[in-house]
mmCIF file of C-alpha atoms and ligand atoms in Angstrom:
data_model
loop_
_atom_site.group_PDB
_atom_site.id
_atom_site.type_symbol
_atom_site.label_atom_id
_atom_site.label_comp_id
_atom_site.label_asym_id
_atom_site.label_seq_id
_atom_site.Cartn_x
_atom_site.Cartn_y
_atom_site.Cartn_z
ATOM 1 C CA UNK A 216 -170.701 1.728 -126.732
ATOM 2 C CA UNK A 217 -172.910 2.358 -130.107
ATOM 3 C CA UNK A 218 -176.715 1.283 -128.703
ATOM 4 C CA UNK A 219 -178.456 -1.321 -130.685
ATOM 5 C CA UNK A 220 -181.808 -0.689 -132.158
ATOM 6 C CA UNK A 221 -184.130 -3.510 -132.466
ATOM 7 C CA UNK A 222 -187.045 -4.192 -135.401
ATOM 8 C CA UNK A 223 -190.437 -4.782 -133.813
ATOM 9 C CA UNK A 224 -193.630 -5.358 -135.233
ATOM 10 C CA UNK A 225 -196.983 -3.605 -134.279
ATOM 11 C CA UNK A 226 -200.677 -3.870 -135.541
ATOM 12 C CA UNK A 227 -202.408 -0.821 -135.574
ATOM 13 C CA UNK A 228 -205.756 -2.384 -135.989
ATOM 14 C CA UNK A 229 -205.719 -4.654 -132.880
ATOM 15 C CA UNK A 230 -203.004 -2.943 -131.110
ATOM 16 C CA UNK A 231 -200.567 -6.828 -131.140
ATOM 17 C CA UNK A 232 -197.157 -6.479 -130.426
ATOM 18 C CA UNK A 233 -196.290 -10.123 -129.997
ATOM 19 C CA UNK A 234 -197.844 -12.488 -132.771
ATOM 20 C CA UNK A 235 -196.970 -12.248 -136.346
ATOM 21 C CA UNK A 236 -196.900 -14.681 -139.225
ATOM 22 C CA UNK A 237 -193.537 -13.634 -140.782
ATOM 23 C CA UNK A 238 -193.016 -14.911 -144.613
ATOM 24 C CA UNK A 239 -188.996 -14.759 -145.144
ATOM 25 C CA UNK A 240 -186.548 -15.692 -147.763
ATOM 26 C CA UNK A 241 -183.175 -16.436 -146.780
ATOM 27 C CA UNK A 242 -179.850 -17.185 -148.901
ATOM 28 C CA UNK A 243 -177.385 -18.665 -146.630
ATOM 29 C CA UNK A 244 -173.754 -20.457 -147.277
ATOM 30 C CA UNK A 245 -172.547 -22.715 -144.626
ATOM 31 C CA UNK A 246 -169.837 -25.711 -144.308
ATOM 32 C CA UNK A 247 -171.358 -28.926 -144.526
ATOM 33 C CA UNK A 248 -169.083 -31.091 -142.500
ATOM 34 C CA UNK A 249 -169.956 -34.970 -143.123
ATOM 35 C CA UNK A 250 -168.599 -37.796 -141.004
ATOM 36 C CA UNK A 251 -167.109 -40.680 -142.566
ATOM 37 C CA UNK A 252 -170.209 -42.422 -141.121
ATOM 38 C CA UNK A 253 -172.305 -39.793 -143.319
ATOM 39 C CA UNK A 254 -173.365 -37.776 -139.906
ATOM 40 C CA UNK A 255 -173.727 -34.128 -141.198
ATOM 41 C CA UNK A 256 -173.116 -30.909 -139.158
ATOM 42 C CA UNK A 257 -173.679 -27.775 -140.556
ATOM 43 C CA UNK A 258 -170.912 -25.068 -139.470
ATOM 44 C CA UNK A 259 -170.439 -21.384 -140.164
ATOM 45 C CA UNK A 260 -173.484 -20.510 -141.516
ATOM 46 C CA UNK A 261 -173.415 -17.005 -143.166
ATOM 47 C CA UNK A 262 -176.305 -15.068 -144.154
ATOM 48 C CA UNK A 263 -175.920 -13.909 -147.821
ATOM 49 C CA UNK A 264 -179.548 -12.245 -148.191
ATOM 50 C CA UNK A 265 -182.631 -12.122 -145.932
ATOM 51 C CA UNK A 266 -185.876 -10.595 -147.347
ATOM 52 C CA UNK A 267 -188.891 -10.369 -145.296
ATOM 53 C CA UNK A 268 -191.679 -10.418 -147.772
ATOM 54 C CA UNK A 269 -194.647 -10.276 -145.597
ATOM 55 C CA UNK A 270 -195.734 -9.537 -141.677
ATOM 56 C CA UNK A 271 -198.864 -10.389 -141.333
ATOM 57 C CA UNK A 272 -201.214 -9.700 -137.670
ATOM 58 C CA UNK A 273 -201.678 -13.407 -136.442
ATOM 59 C CA UNK A 274 -205.092 -11.736 -134.979
ATOM 60 C CA UNK A 275 -206.234 -9.619 -137.785
ATOM 61 C CA UNK A 276 -205.093 -12.323 -140.689
ATOM 62 C CA UNK A 277 -203.770 -9.596 -142.659
ATOM 63 C CA UNK A 278 -200.713 -7.899 -143.564
ATOM 64 C CA UNK A 279 -202.335 -4.062 -143.852
ATOM 65 C CA UNK A 280 -202.195 -2.440 -140.409
ATOM 66 C CA UNK A 281 -198.628 -3.908 -139.452
ATOM 67 C CA UNK A 282 -196.018 -1.134 -138.893
ATOM 68 C CA UNK A 283 -192.329 -1.379 -138.010
ATOM 69 C CA UNK A 284 -191.541 0.003 -134.678
ATOM 70 C CA UNK A 285 -187.770 0.480 -134.389
ATOM 71 C CA UNK A 286 -186.866 0.713 -130.237
ATOM 72 C CA UNK A 287 -183.549 1.420 -128.629
ATOM 73 C CA UNK A 288 -182.287 -1.864 -127.012
ATOM 74 C CA UNK A 289 -181.468 -1.276 -123.226
ATOM 75 C CA UNK A 290 -177.984 -1.688 -122.099
HETATM 76 ZN ZN1 LIG B 530 -203.987 -7.119 -135.870
#
């Protein structure tokens, strides 16, 4: 079994590892299925592009000290 790696964030200024404001742009493609009554259900969403442009510490209100942390997921 290949081990999964989780991406987390950590603020090196205040030690915060749980709360961030993330600015993210996603491009998605999905199947829009309307009923005859006009009710929409969205199915089969595929993420074509996913760009995280800024991760800001919730407490420091700045992205300056936020670093990416990769940790092995528990089996
Ligand atoms: Zn912080």
